[in-house]
Backbone as a printed PyTorch tensor [residue, N CA C, xyz], in Angstrom:
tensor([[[  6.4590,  37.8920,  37.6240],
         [  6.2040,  36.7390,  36.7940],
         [  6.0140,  37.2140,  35.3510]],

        [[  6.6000,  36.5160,  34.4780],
         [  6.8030,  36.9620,  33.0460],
         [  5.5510,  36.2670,  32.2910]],

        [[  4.6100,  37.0290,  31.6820],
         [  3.4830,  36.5620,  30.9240],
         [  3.9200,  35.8190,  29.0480]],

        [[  3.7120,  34.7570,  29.1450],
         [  4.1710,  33.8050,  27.5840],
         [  3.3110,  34.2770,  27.2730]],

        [[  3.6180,  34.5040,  25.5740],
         [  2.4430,  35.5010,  24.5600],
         [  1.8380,  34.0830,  24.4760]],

        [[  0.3790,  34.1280,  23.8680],
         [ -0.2890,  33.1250,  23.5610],
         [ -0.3010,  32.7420,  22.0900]],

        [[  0.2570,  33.7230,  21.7050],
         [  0.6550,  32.9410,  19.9360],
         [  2.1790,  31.9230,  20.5450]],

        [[  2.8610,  32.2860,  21.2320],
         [  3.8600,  31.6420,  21.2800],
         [  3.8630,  30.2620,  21.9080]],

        [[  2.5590,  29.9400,  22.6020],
         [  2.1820,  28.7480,  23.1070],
         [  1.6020,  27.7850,  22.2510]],

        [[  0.6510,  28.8270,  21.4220],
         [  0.4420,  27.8000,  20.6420],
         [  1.3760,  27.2560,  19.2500]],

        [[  2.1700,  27.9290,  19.0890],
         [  3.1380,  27.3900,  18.4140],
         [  3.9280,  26.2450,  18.7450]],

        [[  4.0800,  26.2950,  20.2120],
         [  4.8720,  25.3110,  20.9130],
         [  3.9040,  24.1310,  20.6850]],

        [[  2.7740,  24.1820,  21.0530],
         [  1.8200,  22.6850,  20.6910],
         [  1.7470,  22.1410,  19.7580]],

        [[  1.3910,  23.1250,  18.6690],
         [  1.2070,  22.6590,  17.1820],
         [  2.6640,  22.0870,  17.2310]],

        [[  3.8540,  22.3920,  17.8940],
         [  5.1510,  21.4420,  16.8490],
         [  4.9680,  20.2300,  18.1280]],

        [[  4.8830,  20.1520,  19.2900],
         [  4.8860,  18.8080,  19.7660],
         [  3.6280,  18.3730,  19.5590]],

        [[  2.6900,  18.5460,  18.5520],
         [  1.2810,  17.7870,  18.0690],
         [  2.1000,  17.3880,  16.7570]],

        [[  2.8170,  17.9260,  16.3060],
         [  3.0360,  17.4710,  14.9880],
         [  4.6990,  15.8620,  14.8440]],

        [[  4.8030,  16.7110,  15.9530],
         [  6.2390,  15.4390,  16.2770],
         [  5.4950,  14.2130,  16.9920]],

        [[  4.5110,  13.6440,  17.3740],
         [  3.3860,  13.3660,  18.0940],
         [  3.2370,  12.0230,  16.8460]],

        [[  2.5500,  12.6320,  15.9650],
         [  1.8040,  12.4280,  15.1400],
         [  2.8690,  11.9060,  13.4590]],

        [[  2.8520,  11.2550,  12.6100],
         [  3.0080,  11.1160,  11.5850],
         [  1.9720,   9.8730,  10.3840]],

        [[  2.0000,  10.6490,   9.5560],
         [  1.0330,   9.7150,   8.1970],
         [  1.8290,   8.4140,   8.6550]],

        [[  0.7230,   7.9550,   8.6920],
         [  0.9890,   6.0370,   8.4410],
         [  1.5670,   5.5400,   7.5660]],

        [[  1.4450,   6.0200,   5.9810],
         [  1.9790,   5.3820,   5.1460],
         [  1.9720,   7.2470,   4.0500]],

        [[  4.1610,   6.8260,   3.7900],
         [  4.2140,   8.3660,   3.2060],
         [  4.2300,   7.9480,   1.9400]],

        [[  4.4100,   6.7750,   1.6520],
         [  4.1880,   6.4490,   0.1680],
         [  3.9430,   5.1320,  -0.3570]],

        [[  2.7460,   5.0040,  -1.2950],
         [  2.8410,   3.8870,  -1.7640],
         [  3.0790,   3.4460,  -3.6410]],

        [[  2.7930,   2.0260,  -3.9370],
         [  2.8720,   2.3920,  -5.2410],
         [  2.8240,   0.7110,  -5.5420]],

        [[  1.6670,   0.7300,  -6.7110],
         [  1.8300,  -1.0730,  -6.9730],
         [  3.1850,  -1.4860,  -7.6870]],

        [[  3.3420,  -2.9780,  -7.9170],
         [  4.7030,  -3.1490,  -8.6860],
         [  4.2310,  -4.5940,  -9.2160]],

        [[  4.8090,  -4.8840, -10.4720],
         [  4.8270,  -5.9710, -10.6870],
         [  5.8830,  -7.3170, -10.7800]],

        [[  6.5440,  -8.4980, -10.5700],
         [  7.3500,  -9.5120, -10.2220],
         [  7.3870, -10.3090,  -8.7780]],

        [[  7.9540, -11.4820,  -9.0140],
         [  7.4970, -12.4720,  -8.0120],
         [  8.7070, -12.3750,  -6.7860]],

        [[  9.5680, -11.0860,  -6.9310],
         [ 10.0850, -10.9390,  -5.7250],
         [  9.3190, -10.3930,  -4.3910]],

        [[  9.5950, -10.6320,  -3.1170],
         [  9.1570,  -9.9370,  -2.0840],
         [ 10.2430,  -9.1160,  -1.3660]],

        [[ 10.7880,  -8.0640,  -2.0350],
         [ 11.1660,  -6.6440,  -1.7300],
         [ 11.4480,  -5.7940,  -2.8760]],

        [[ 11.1430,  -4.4300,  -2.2790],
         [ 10.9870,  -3.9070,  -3.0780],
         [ 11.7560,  -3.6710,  -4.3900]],

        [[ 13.0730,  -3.5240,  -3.9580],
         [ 14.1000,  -3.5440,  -5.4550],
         [ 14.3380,  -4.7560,  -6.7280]],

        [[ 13.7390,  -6.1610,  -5.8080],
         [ 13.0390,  -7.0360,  -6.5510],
         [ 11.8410,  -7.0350,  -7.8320]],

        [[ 11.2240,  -6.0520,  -7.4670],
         [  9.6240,  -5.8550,  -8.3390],
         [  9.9750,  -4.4530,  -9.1840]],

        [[  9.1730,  -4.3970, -10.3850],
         [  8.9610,  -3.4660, -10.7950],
         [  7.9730,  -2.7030, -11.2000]],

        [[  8.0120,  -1.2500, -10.5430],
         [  6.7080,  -0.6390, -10.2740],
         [  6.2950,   0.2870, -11.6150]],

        [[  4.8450,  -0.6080, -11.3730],
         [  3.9240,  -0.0370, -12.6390],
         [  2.7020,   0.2910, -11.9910]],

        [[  1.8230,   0.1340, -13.3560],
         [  0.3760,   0.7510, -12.5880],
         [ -0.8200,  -0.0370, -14.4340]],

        [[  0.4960,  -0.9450, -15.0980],
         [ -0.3140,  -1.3830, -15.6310],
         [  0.6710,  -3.3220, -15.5660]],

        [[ -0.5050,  -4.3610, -15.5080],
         [ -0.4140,  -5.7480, -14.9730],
         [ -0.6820,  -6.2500, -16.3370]],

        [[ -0.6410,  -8.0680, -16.2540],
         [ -1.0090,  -8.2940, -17.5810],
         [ -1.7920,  -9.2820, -16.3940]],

        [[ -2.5010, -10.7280, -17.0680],
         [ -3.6050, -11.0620, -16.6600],
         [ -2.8270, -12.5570, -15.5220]],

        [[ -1.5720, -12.4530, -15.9340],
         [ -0.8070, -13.3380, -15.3740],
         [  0.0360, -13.2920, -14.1490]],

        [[  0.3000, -11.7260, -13.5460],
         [  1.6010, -11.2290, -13.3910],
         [  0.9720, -11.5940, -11.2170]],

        [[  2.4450, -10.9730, -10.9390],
         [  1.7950, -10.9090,  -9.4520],
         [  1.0420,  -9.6760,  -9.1190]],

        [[  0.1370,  -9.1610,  -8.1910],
         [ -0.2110,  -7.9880,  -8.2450],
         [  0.4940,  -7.4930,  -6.7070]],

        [[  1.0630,  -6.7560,  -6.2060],
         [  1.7300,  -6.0030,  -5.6130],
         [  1.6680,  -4.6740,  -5.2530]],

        [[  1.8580,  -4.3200,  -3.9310],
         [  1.7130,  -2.8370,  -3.0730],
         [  3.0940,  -2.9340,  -2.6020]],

        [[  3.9990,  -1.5900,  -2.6720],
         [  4.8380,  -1.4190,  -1.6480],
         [  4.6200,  -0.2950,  -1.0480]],

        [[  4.5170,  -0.2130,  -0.0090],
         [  3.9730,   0.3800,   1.1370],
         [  5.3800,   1.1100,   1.9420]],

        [[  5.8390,   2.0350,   2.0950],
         [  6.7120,   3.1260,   2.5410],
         [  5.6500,   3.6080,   4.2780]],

        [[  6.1830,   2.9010,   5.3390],
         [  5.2900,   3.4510,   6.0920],
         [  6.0490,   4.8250,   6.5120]],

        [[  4.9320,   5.5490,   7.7820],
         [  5.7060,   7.0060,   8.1930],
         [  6.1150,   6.2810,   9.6230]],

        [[  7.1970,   7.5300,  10.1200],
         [  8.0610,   7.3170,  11.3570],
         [  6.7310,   6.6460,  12.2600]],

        [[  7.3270,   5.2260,  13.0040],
         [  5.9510,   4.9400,  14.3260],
         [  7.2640,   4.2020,  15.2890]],

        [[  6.6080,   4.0460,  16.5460],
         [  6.8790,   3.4780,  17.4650],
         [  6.7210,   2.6130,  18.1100]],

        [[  5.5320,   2.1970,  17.4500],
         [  5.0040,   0.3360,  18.0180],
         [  4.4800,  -0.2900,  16.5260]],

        [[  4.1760,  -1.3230,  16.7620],
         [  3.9760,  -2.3890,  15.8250],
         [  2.5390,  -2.1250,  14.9990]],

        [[  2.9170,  -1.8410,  14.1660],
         [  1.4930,  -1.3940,  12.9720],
         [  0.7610,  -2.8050,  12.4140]],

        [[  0.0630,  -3.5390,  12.4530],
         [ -1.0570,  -4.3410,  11.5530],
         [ -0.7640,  -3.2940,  10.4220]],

        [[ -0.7140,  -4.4550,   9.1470],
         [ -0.6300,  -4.0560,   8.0460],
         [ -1.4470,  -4.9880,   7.0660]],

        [[ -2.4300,  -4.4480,   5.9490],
         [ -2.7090,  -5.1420,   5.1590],
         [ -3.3060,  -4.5970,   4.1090]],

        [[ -3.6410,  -5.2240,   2.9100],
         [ -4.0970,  -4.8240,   1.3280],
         [ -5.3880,  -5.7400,   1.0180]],

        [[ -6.0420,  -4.9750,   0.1280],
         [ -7.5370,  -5.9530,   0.1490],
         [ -7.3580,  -5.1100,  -1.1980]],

        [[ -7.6570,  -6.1260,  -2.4350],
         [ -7.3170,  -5.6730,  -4.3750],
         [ -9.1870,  -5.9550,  -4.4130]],

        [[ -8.8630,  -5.2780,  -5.3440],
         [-10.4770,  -4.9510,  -5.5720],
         [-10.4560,  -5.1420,  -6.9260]],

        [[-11.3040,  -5.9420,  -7.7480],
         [-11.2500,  -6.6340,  -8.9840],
         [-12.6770,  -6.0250,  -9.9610]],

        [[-12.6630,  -5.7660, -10.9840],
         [-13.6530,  -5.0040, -11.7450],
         [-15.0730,  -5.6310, -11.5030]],

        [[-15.2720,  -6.4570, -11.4860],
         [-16.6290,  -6.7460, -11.2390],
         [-16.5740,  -6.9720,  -9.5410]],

        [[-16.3770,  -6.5780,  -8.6720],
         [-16.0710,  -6.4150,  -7.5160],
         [-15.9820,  -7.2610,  -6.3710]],

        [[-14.8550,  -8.3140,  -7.1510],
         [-14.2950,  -9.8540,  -6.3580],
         [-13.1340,  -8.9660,  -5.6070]],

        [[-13.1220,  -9.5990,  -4.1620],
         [-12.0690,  -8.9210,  -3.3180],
         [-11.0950, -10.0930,  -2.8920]],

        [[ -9.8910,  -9.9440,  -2.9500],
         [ -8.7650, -10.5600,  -2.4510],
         [ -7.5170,  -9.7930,  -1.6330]],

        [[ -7.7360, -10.6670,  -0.2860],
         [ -7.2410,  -9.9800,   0.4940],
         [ -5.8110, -10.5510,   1.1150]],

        [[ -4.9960,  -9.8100,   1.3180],
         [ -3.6460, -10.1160,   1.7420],
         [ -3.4280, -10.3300,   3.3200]],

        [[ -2.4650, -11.6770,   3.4520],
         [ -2.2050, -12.1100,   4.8920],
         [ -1.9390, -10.1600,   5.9530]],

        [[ -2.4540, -10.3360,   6.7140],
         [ -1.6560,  -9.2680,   7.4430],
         [ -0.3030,  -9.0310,   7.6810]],

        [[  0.0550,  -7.7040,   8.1410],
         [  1.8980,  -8.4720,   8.9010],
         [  1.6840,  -7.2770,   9.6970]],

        [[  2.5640,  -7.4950,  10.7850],
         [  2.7830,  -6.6500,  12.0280],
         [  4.2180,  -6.0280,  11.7340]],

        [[  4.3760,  -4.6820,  11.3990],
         [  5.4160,  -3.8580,  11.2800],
         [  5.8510,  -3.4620,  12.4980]],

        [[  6.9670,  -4.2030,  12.7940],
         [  7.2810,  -3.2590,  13.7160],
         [  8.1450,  -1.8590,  13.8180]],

        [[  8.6320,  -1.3000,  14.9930],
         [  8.9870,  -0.1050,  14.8870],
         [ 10.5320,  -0.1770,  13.7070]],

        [[ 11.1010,  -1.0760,  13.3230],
         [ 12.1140,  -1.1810,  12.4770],
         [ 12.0930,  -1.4840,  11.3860]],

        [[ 10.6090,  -1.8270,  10.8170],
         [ 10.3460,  -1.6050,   9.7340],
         [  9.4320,  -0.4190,   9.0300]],

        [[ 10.3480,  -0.2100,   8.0800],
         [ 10.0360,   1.1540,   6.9360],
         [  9.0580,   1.0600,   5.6160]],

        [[  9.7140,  -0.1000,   5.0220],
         [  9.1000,  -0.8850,   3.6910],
         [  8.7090,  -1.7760,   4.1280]],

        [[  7.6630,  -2.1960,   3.5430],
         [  7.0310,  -3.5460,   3.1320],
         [  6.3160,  -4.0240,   1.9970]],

        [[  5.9770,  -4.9190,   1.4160],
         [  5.5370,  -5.6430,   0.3670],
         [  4.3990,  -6.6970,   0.3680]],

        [[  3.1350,  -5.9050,  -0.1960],
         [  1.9580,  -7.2400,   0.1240],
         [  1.3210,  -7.5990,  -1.2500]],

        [[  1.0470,  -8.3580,  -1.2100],
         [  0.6170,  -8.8640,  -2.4910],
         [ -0.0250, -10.0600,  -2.8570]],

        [[ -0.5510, -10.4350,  -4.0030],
         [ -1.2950, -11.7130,  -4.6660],
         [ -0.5200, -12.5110,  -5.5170]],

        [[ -0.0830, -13.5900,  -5.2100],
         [  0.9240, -14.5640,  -6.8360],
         [ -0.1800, -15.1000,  -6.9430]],

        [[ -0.2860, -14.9570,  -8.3760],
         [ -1.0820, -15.5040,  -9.3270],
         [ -0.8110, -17.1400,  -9.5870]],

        [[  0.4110, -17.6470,  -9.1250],
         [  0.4800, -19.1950,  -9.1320],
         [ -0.3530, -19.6570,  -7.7940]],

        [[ -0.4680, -19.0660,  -6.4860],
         [ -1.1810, -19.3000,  -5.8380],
         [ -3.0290, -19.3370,  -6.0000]],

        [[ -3.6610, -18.9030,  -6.6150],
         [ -4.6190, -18.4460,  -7.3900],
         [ -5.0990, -19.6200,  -8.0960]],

        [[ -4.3330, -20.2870,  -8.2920],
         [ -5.2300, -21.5220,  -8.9670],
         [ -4.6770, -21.4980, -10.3550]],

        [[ -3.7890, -20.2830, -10.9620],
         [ -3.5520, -19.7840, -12.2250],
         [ -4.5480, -19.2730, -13.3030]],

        [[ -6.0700, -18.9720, -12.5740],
         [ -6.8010, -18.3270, -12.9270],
         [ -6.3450, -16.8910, -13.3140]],

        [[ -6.4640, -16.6570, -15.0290],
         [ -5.9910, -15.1650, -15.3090],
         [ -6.9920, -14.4480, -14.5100]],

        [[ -5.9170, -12.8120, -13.8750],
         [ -6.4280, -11.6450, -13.2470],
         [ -7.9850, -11.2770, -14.0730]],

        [[ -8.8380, -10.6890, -13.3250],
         [ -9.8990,  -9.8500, -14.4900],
         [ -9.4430,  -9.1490, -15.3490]],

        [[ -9.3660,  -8.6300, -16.2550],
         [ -9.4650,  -7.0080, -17.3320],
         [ -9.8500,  -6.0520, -16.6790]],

        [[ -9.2960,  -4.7420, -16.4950],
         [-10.3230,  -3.9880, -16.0730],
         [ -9.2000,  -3.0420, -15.6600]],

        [[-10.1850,  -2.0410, -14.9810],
         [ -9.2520,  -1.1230, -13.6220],
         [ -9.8500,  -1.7870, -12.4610]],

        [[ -8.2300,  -1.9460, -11.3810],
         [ -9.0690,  -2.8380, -10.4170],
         [ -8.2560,  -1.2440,  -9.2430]],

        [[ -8.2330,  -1.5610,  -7.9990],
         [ -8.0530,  -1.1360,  -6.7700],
         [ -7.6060,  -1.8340,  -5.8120]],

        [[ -6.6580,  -0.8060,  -4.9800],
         [ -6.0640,  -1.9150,  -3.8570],
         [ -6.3090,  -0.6130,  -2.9450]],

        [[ -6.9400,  -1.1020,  -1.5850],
         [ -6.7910,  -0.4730,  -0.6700],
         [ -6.1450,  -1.1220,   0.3980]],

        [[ -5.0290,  -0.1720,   1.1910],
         [ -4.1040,  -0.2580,   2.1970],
         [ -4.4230,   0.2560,   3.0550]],

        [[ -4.6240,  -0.6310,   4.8420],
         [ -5.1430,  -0.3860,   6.2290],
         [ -3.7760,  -0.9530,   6.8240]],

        [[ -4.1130,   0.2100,   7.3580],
         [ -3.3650,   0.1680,   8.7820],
         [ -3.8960,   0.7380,  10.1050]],

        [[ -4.2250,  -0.2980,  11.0760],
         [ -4.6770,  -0.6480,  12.3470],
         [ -6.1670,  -0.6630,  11.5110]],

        [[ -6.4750,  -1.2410,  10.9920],
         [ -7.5760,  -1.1820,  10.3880],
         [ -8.8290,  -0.3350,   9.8020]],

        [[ -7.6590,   1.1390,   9.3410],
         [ -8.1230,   1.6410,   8.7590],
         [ -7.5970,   2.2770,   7.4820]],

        [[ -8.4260,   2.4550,   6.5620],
         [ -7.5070,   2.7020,   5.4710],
         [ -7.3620,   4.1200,   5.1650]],

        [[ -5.6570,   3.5190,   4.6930],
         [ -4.4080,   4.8900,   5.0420],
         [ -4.1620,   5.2140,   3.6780]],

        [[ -4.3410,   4.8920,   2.2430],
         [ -4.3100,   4.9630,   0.9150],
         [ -5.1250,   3.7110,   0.1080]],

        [[ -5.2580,   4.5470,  -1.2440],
         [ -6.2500,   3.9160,  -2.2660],
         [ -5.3430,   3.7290,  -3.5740]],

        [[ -5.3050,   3.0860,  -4.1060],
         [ -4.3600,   3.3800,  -5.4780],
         [ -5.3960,   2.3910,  -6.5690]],

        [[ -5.3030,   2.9250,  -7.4740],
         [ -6.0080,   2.3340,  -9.0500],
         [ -4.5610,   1.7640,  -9.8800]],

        [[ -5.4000,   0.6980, -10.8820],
         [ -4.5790,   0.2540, -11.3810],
         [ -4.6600,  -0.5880, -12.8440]],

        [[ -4.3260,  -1.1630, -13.8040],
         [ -5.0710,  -1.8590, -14.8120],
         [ -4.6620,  -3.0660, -14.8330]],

        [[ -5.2250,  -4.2150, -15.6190],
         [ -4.7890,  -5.8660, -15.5330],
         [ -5.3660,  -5.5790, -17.0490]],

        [[ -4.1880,  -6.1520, -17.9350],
         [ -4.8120,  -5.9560, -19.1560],
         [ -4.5280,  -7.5320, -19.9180]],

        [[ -4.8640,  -7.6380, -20.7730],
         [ -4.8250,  -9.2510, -21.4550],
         [ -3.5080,  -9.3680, -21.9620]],

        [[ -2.8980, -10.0760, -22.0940],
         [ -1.2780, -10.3240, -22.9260],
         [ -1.3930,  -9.8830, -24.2990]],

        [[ -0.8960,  -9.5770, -25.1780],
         [ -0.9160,  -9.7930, -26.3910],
         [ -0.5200, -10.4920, -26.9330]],

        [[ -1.0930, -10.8950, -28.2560],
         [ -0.2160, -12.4140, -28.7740],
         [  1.2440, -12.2030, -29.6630]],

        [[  2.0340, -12.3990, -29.5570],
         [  3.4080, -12.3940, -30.4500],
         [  2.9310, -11.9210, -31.6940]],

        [[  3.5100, -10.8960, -32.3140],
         [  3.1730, -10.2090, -33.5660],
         [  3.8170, -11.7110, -34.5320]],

        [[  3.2470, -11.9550, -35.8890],
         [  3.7510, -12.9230, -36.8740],
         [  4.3890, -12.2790, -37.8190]],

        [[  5.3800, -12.9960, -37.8970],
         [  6.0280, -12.3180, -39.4200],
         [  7.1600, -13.3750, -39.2130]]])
């Protein structure tokens, strides 16, 4: 009977632990416009007080249906939270977000605000971000 080295076993685990396993979400990134996909919006990390506020969410390889959702975190620390959605295994991208026409058209706060992103209800990334006031049309 032939003895397997034990470095060589555990090599074998670590790669079927790692094929096993992948990050929930390999990338994210806010965006701003009133489309819902991604090549629709354009990604920033600074808002004006009007705009939509937006996550696109890049999940990692899965195999069953992920709960997905975003909860924005507002400078004086008002939370607004996004419908869920159930990803399933054929979806890659997704798009969650706040329209500000829904809102009442109450301008965003000022500030640096935060959006945190859960999945299965826990959170899988944090991202910062700014909502800044419009400026008024220069005169001349």
């Amino acid at each position: 009977m032939k003895r397997k080295s034990p470095l060589l076993l555990l090599v074998l685990v670590l790669i079927s632990l790692s094929a096993c396993g992948s990050e929930a979400v390999s990338e994210a990134y806010t965006a701003a416009g009133d489309g819902t996909r991604p090549n629709e919006l354009s990604r920033t990390s600074t808002f004006l007080t009007d705009d939509d506020l937006n996550v696109v969410i890049k999940l990692g390889s899965h195999n069953r249906t992920l709960p997905v959702r975003a909860e924005f975190i507002a400078p004086d620390g008002s939370r607004y939270a996004t419908d869920p959605l159930d990803a399933d295994p054929t979806v890659g991208e997704i798009v969650l977000g706040l329209d500000w026409e829904a809102q009442g058209t109450t301008a965003w706060p000022t500030g640096e605000w935060q959006v945190d992103v859960y999945v299965e209800d826990e959170r899988a990334e944090q991202l910062t971000f700014q909502v800044q006031a419009a400026q008024p049309p220069a005169e001349g």
